Protein backbone atom coordinates (compact mmCIF):
# COMPACT_ATOMS: atom_id res chain seq x y z
CA UNK A 1 0.00 0.00 0.00
CA UNK A 2 2.77 2.43 0.91
CA UNK A 3 4.74 1.63 -2.25
CA UNK A 4 1.57 2.06 -4.29
CA UNK A 5 0.99 5.40 -2.58
CA UNK A 6 4.52 6.59 -3.36
CA UNK A 7 4.19 5.44 -6.97
CA UNK A 8 0.87 7.28 -7.20
CA UNK A 9 2.41 10.45 -5.75
CA UNK A 10 5.16 10.33 -8.38
CA UNK A 11 2.47 10.04 -11.05
CA UNK A 12 0.70 13.08 -9.59
CA UNK A 13 3.74 15.38 -9.27
CA UNK A 14 6.01 13.94 -11.95
CA UNK A 15 9.18 11.84 -11.70
CA UNK A 16 12.29 13.31 -10.07
CA UNK A 17 10.49 16.18 -8.36
CA UNK A 18 10.70 14.79 -4.82
CA UNK A 19 12.72 12.27 -2.86
CA UNK A 20 11.22 9.73 -0.52
CA UNK A 21 12.54 8.05 2.61
CA UNK A 22 10.22 5.14 3.34
CA UNK A 23 10.05 2.97 6.45
CA UNK A 24 7.13 0.59 6.17
CA UNK A 25 7.73 -2.88 7.58
CA UNK A 26 5.26 -5.60 6.62
CA UNK A 27 2.08 -5.44 8.70
CA UNK A 28 -1.33 -7.08 8.55
CA UNK A 29 -4.46 -4.98 8.22
CA UNK A 30 -7.86 -5.39 6.62
CA UNK A 31 -8.25 -2.37 4.36
CA UNK A 32 -9.30 -1.44 0.85
CA UNK A 33 -5.76 -1.44 -0.54
CA UNK A 34 -6.56 0.48 -3.75
CA UNK A 35 -8.41 3.27 -1.98
CA UNK A 36 -5.85 3.56 0.80
CA UNK A 37 -2.96 3.68 -1.69
CA UNK A 38 -4.79 6.44 -3.60
CA UNK A 39 -5.31 8.38 -0.36
CA UNK A 40 -1.63 7.99 0.55
CA UNK A 41 -0.64 9.15 -2.95
CA UNK A 42 -2.66 12.34 -2.66
CA UNK A 43 -1.44 13.02 0.87
CA UNK A 44 2.22 12.53 -0.09
CA UNK A 45 1.83 14.64 -3.25
CA UNK A 46 0.29 17.44 -1.19
CA UNK A 47 3.06 17.27 1.41
CA UNK A 48 5.71 17.45 -1.34
CA UNK A 49 4.69 20.98 -2.18
CA UNK A 50 5.33 20.33 -5.87
CA UNK A 51 2.46 20.77 -8.29
CA UNK A 52 1.91 18.81 -11.51
CA UNK A 53 3.81 21.47 -13.50
CA UNK A 54 6.92 21.00 -11.35
CA UNK A 55 6.62 24.28 -9.49
CA UNK A 56 7.58 24.23 -5.82
CA UNK A 57 6.13 26.29 -3.03
CA UNK A 58 7.63 29.75 -2.73
CA UNK A 59 9.70 30.23 0.41
CA UNK A 60 9.79 33.66 2.04
CA UNK A 61 13.20 35.18 1.38
CA UNK A 62 13.86 32.79 -1.51
CA UNK A 63 15.26 30.01 0.69
CA UNK A 64 15.88 26.39 -0.25
CA UNK A 65 13.04 23.87 -0.07
CA UNK A 66 14.03 20.29 0.73
CA UNK A 67 11.80 18.02 -1.34
CA UNK A 68 12.48 14.90 0.76
CA UNK A 69 9.34 13.34 2.20
CA UNK A 70 9.61 10.77 5.00
CA UNK A 71 6.88 8.13 4.96
CA UNK A 72 6.52 5.63 7.80
CA UNK A 73 4.01 2.97 8.76
CA UNK A 74 3.82 0.98 11.97
CA UNK A 75 1.55 -1.35 13.86
CA UNK A 76 1.03 -0.92 17.59
CA UNK A 77 -1.17 -3.69 18.91
CA UNK A 78 -4.38 -3.60 16.86
CA UNK A 79 -3.70 -0.10 15.48
CA UNK A 80 -1.92 0.65 12.20
CA UNK A 81 -0.46 4.13 11.79
MMTF fields as JSON, N, C-alpha, C and O atoms, coordinates in Angstrom:
{
  "mmtfVersion": "1.0.0",
  "mmtfProducer": "UNKNOWN",
  "numBonds": 323,
  "numAtoms": 324,
  "numGroups": 81,
  "numChains": 1,
  "numModels": 1,
  "chainsPerModel": [1],
  "groupsPerChain": [81],
  "chainIdList": ["A"],
  "bondAtomList": [4, 2, 8, 6, 12, 10, 16, 14, 20, 18, 24, 22, 28, 26, 32, 30, 36, 34, 40, 38, 44, 42, 48, 46, 52, 50, 56, 54, 60, 58, 64, 62, 68, 66, 72, 70, 76, 74, 80, 78, 84, 82, 88, 86, 92, 90, 96, 94, 100, 98, 104, 102, 108, 106, 112, 110, 116, 114, 120, 118, 124, 122, 128, 126, 132, 130, 136, 134, 140, 138, 144, 142, 148, 146, 152, 150, 156, 154, 160, 158, 164, 162, 168, 166, 172, 170, 176, 174, 180, 178, 184, 182, 188, 186, 192, 190, 196, 194, 200, 198, 204, 202, 208, 206, 212, 210, 216, 214, 220, 218, 224, 222, 228, 226, 232, 230, 236, 234, 240, 238, 244, 242, 248, 246, 252, 250, 256, 254, 260, 258, 264, 262, 268, 266, 272, 270, 276, 274, 280, 278, 284, 282, 288, 286, 292, 290, 296, 294, 300, 298, 304, 302, 308, 306, 312, 310, 316, 314, 320, 318],
  "bondOrderList": [1, 1, 1, 1, 1, 1, 1, 1, 1, 1, 1, 1, 1, 1, 1, 1, 1, 1, 1, 1, 1, 1, 1, 1, 1, 1, 1, 1, 1, 1, 1, 1, 1, 1, 1, 1, 1, 1, 1, 1, 1, 1, 1, 1, 1, 1, 1, 1, 1, 1, 1, 1, 1, 1, 1, 1, 1, 1, 1, 1, 1, 1, 1, 1, 1, 1, 1, 1, 1, 1, 1, 1, 1, 1, 1, 1, 1, 1, 1, 1],
  "groupList": [{"groupName": "UNK", "atomNameList": ["N", "CA", "C", "O"], "elementList": ["N", "C", "C", "O"], "formalChargeList": [0, 0, 0, 0], "bondAtomList": [1, 0, 2, 1, 3, 2], "bondOrderList": [1, 1, 2], "singleLetterCode": "X", "chemCompType": "L-PEPTIDE LINKING"}],
  "groupTypeList": [0, 0, 0, 0, 0, 0, 0, 0, 0, 0, 0, 0, 0, 0, 0, 0, 0, 0, 0, 0, 0, 0, 0, 0, 0, 0, 0, 0, 0, 0, 0, 0, 0, 0, 0, 0, 0, 0, 0, 0, 0, 0, 0, 0, 0, 0, 0, 0, 0, 0, 0, 0, 0, 0, 0, 0, 0, 0, 0, 0, 0, 0, 0, 0, 0, 0, 0, 0, 0, 0, 0, 0, 0, 0, 0, 0, 0, 0, 0, 0, 0],
  "groupIdList": [1, 2, 3, 4, 5, 6, 7, 8, 9, 10, 11, 12, 13, 14, 15, 16, 17, 18, 19, 20, 21, 22, 23, 24, 25, 26, 27, 28, 29, 30, 31, 32, 33, 34, 35, 36, 37, 38, 39, 40, 41, 42, 43, 44, 45, 46, 47, 48, 49, 50, 51, 52, 53, 54, 55, 56, 57, 58, 59, 60, 61, 62, 63, 64, 65, 66, 67, 68, 69, 70, 71, 72, 73, 74, 75, 76, 77, 78, 79, 80, 81],
  "secStructList": [7, 2, 2, 2, 2, 2, 2, 2, 2, 2, 2, 2, 2, 7, 6, 6, 1, 7, 3, 3, 3, 3, 3, 3, 7, 7, 7, 7, 7, 7, 7, 7, 2, 2, 2, 2, 2, 2, 2, 2, 2, 2, 2, 2, 2, 2, 2, 2, 6, 5, 7, 6, 6, 1, 7, 5, 7, 7, 7, 4, 4, 4, 7, 7, 7, 7, 7, 3, 3, 3, 3, 3, 3, 7, 3, 3, 6, 6, 3, 3, 7],
  "xCoordList": [0.832, 0.0, 0.873, 0.617, 1.909, 2.774, 3.511, 3.592, 4.051, 4.744, 3.784, 4.148, 2.565, 1.565, 1.254, 1.044, 1.222, 0.988, 2.122, 1.883, 3.355, 4.516, 4.515, 4.74, 4.261, 4.188, 3.101, 3.298, 1.959, 0.87, 1.24, 0.87, 1.972, 2.413, 3.35, 3.263, 4.246, 5.161, 4.368, 4.705, 3.326, 2.475, 1.789, 1.619, 1.392, 0.698, 1.617, 1.22, 2.849, 3.735, 4.783, 5.38, 5.012, 6.014, 7.284, 7.629, 7.981, 9.185, 10.323, 10.484, 11.105, 12.289, 12.032, 12.965, 10.806, 10.492, 10.5, 10.4, 10.617, 10.697, 11.47, 11.557, 12.022, 12.723, 11.92, 11.247, 12.0, 11.219, 12.111, 12.961, 11.914, 12.542, 11.393, 10.547, 11.365, 10.217, 10.636, 11.62, 9.879, 10.054, 8.675, 7.85, 8.442, 7.132, 7.322, 7.245, 7.57, 7.727, 6.413, 5.344, 6.488, 5.26, 4.346, 4.793, 3.084, 2.082, 0.832, 0.676, -0.054, -1.331, -2.447, -2.539, -3.299, -4.46, -5.513, -5.188, -6.763, -7.858, -8.309, -8.983, -7.925, -8.247, -8.57, -8.313, -9.129, -9.304, -7.982, -7.758, -7.118, -5.756, -5.719, -4.913, -6.564, -6.555, -6.918, -6.249, -7.967, -8.412, -7.412, -7.177, -6.825, -5.847, -4.577, -4.005, -4.131, -2.957, -3.222, -2.335, -4.433, -4.794, -4.779, -4.285, -5.315, -5.315, -3.889, -3.571, -3.031, -1.629, -0.955, -0.189, -1.23, -0.638, -0.986, -0.111, -2.242, -2.661, -2.081, -1.696, -2.016, -1.439, 0.043, 0.501, 0.788, 2.217, 2.452, 3.337, 1.676, 1.831, 1.576, 2.277, 0.591, 0.289, 1.424, 1.796, 1.97, 3.064, 4.32, 5.1, 4.525, 5.713, 5.799, 6.895, 4.664, 4.689, 5.102, 5.513, 4.995, 5.326, 4.054, 3.412, 3.681, 2.464, 2.768, 3.926, 1.742, 1.913, 2.725, 3.132, 2.972, 3.809, 5.263, 6.119, 5.554, 6.925, 7.288, 8.43, 6.339, 6.622, 6.573, 5.671, 7.561, 7.584, 6.993, 6.862, 6.645, 6.131, 7.162, 8.354, 6.724, 7.627, 7.966, 7.094, 9.238, 9.696, 9.997, 10.694, 9.482, 9.791, 11.304, 12.026, 11.772, 13.201, 13.945, 15.167, 13.228, 13.864, 14.742, 15.69, 14.458, 15.263, 15.097, 14.286, 15.877, 15.876, 14.751, 14.501, 14.081, 13.039, 13.553, 13.881, 13.624, 14.028, 12.816, 11.78, 12.938, 11.803, 11.766, 11.072, 12.501, 12.484, 11.269, 11.026, 10.52, 9.344, 9.611, 9.979, 9.428, 9.613, 8.245, 7.315, 8.133, 6.877, 7.146, 8.076, 6.333, 6.518, 5.173, 4.135, 5.209, 4.01, 4.421, 5.547, 3.515, 3.821, 2.536, 1.446, 2.689, 1.551, 1.847, 2.896, 0.925, 1.028, -0.197, -1.286, -0.023, -1.169, -2.123, -1.734, -3.374, -4.379, -4.475, -5.325, -3.613, -3.704, -2.566, -1.405, -2.913, -1.924, -1.859, -2.887, -0.651, -0.46, 0.409, 0.683],
  "yCoordList": [-1.191, 0.0, 1.249, 2.192, 1.252, 2.433, 2.614, 3.73, 1.532, 1.632, 2.119, 2.958, 1.599, 2.06, 3.533, 4.251, 3.989, 5.401, 6.275, 7.341, 5.832, 6.591, 6.623, 7.674, 5.477, 5.436, 6.372, 7.067, 6.393, 7.28, 8.738, 9.569, 9.071, 10.453, 10.893, 12.024, 10.002, 10.325, 10.577, 11.476, 9.799, 10.036, 11.394, 12.067, 11.806, 13.078, 14.284, 15.279, 14.21, 15.379, 15.303, 16.319, 14.118, 13.936, 13.328, 13.582, 12.524, 11.844, 12.824, 13.826, 12.522, 13.308, 14.621, 15.395, 14.887, 16.176, 16.122, 17.16, 14.943, 14.791, 13.516, 12.611, 13.459, 12.274, 11.688, 12.409, 10.387, 9.728, 8.861, 8.127, 8.946, 8.047, 7.251, 7.807, 5.959, 5.143, 4.099, 3.383, 4.027, 2.97, 2.361, 2.918, 1.235, 0.588, -0.922, -1.613, -1.433, -2.879, -3.587, -2.984, -4.857, -5.603, -5.652, -5.94, -5.371, -5.443, -6.082, -6.169, -6.527, -7.08, -6.135, -5.69, -5.834, -4.979, -5.279, -5.57, -5.208, -5.391, -4.017, -3.286, -3.678, -2.365, -2.53, -3.58, -1.493, -1.442, -0.908, 0.302, -1.806, -1.445, -0.38, 0.547, -0.49, 0.476, 1.868, 2.845, 1.959, 3.275, 3.879, 5.087, 3.048, 3.559, 4.015, 5.045, 3.263, 3.675, 4.995, 5.846, 5.176, 6.44, 7.584, 8.671, 7.349, 8.382, 8.746, 9.924, 7.74, 7.988, 8.781, 9.705, 8.432, 9.146, 10.624, 11.472, 10.939, 12.343, 13.073, 14.237, 12.407, 13.015, 13.321, 14.425, 12.347, 12.534, 13.615, 14.453, 13.609, 14.635, 16.022, 16.973, 16.146, 17.435, 17.877, 19.05, 16.953, 17.271, 17.684, 18.499, 17.133, 17.452, 18.934, 19.482, 19.575, 20.985, 21.231, 22.337, 20.204, 20.328, 20.068, 19.035, 21.001, 20.767, 19.978, 19.66, 19.666, 18.815, 19.481, 18.812, 20.782, 21.466, 21.514, 21.994, 21.013, 21.002, 22.206, 22.333, 23.088, 24.282, 23.937, 23.236, 24.444, 24.229, 25.433, 26.518, 25.21, 26.291, 27.393, 27.115, 28.626, 29.753, 29.863, 29.75, 30.082, 30.231, 31.702, 32.329, 32.261, 33.66, 33.886, 33.129, 34.896, 35.181, 34.373, 34.477, 33.564, 32.794, 31.664, 31.294, 31.1, 30.013, 28.702, 28.586, 27.725, 26.395, 25.548, 25.583, 24.797, 23.874, 22.453, 22.055, 21.696, 20.294, 19.489, 19.522, 18.769, 18.019, 16.571, 15.743, 16.254, 14.902, 14.715, 15.513, 13.661, 13.336, 12.013, 11.028, 11.989, 10.769, 10.133, 10.776, 8.864, 8.127, 6.919, 6.151, 6.758, 5.631, 4.982, 5.645, 3.704, 2.966, 2.056, 1.559, 1.842, 0.98, 0.385, 0.924, -0.713, -1.345, -1.399, -1.889, -0.898, -0.921, -1.654, -1.084, -2.89, -3.691, -3.886, -4.413, -3.464, -3.597, -2.363, -2.306, -1.372, -0.103, 0.016, -0.23, 0.394, 0.646, 2.147, 2.805, 2.684, 4.129, 4.382, 5.536],
  "zCoordList": [0.0, 0.0, 0.0, -0.749, 0.848, 0.91, -0.408, -0.921, -0.963, -2.251, -3.328, -4.151, -3.326, -4.287, -4.107, -5.084, -2.851, -2.576, -3.077, -3.645, -2.872, -3.358, -4.88, -5.48, -5.507, -6.971, -7.484, -8.481, -6.809, -7.202, -7.032, -7.862, -5.962, -5.745, -6.86, -7.338, -7.274, -8.378, -9.655, -10.425, -9.885, -11.054, -10.967, -11.985, -9.764, -9.59, -9.759, -10.366, -9.226, -9.269, -10.368, -10.725, -10.903, -11.948, -11.372, -10.218, -12.174, -11.701, -11.413, -12.109, -10.385, -10.07, -9.355, -9.143, -8.983, -8.356, -6.838, -6.184, -6.276, -4.823, -4.517, -5.348, -3.327, -2.856, -1.701, -0.965, -1.558, -0.521, 0.348, -0.157, 1.649, 2.609, 3.214, 3.915, 2.946, 3.342, 4.368, 4.182, 5.446, 6.446, 6.675, 7.4, 6.06, 6.167, 6.243, 5.227, 7.446, 7.585, 7.278, 7.373, 6.913, 6.624, 7.853, 8.963, 7.639, 8.702, 8.125, 6.907, 8.997, 8.553, 8.94, 10.084, 7.965, 8.224, 7.172, 6.021, 7.566, 6.622, 6.155, 6.881, 4.926, 4.359, 2.881, 2.291, 2.295, 0.851, 0.292, 0.266, -0.149, -0.544, -1.634, -1.554, -2.643, -3.746, -3.257, -3.596, -2.468, -1.983, -1.002, -1.019, -0.154, 0.8, 0.082, 0.438, -0.918, -1.694, -2.413, -2.485, -2.945, -3.598, -2.591, -2.893, -1.404, -0.359, 0.046, 0.209, 0.209, 0.555, -0.563, -0.289, -1.812, -2.951, -2.916, -3.096, -2.689, -2.661, -1.453, -1.56, -0.318, 0.874, 0.657, 0.95, 0.148, -0.087, -1.137, -0.968, -2.216, -3.254, -2.678, -3.022, -1.814, -1.192, -0.275, -0.268, 0.489, 1.406, 0.645, 1.138, -0.545, -1.338, -1.675, -1.793, -1.828, -2.183, -3.621, -3.973, -4.453, -5.868, -6.645, -6.459, -7.519, -8.29, -9.559, -9.834, -10.323, -11.507, -12.606, -13.556, -12.501, -13.496, -13.059, -13.802, -11.842, -11.345, -10.511, -10.071, -10.286, -9.487, -8.003, -7.544, -7.258, -5.816, -5.106, -5.673, -3.863, -3.029, -2.898, -2.764, -2.936, -2.728, -1.247, -0.386, -0.968, 0.408, 0.652, -0.145, 1.741, 2.037, 2.08, 2.729, 1.411, 1.377, 0.336, 0.23, -0.438, -1.512, -1.03, -1.721, 0.137, 0.691, -0.056, -0.975, 0.354, -0.253, 0.333, 1.538, -0.515, -0.073, -0.266, -1.384, 0.809, 0.728, 0.298, 0.961, -0.802, -1.34, -0.851, -1.441, 0.217, 0.756, 1.662, 2.567, 1.408, 2.203, 2.91, 2.27, 4.214, 4.997, 5.202, 5.688, 4.827, 4.956, 5.85, 5.605, 6.88, 7.798, 8.101, 8.109, 8.344, 8.756, 9.902, 9.939, 10.825, 11.967, 12.521, 12.332, 13.193, 13.861, 15.348, 15.766, 16.134, 17.593, 18.117, 18.185, 18.481, 18.909, 17.746, 16.703, 17.915, 16.86, 15.977, 15.088, 16.208, 15.481, 14.473, 14.799, 13.251, 12.205, 11.991, 11.83, 11.99, 11.789, 10.595, 10.265]
}
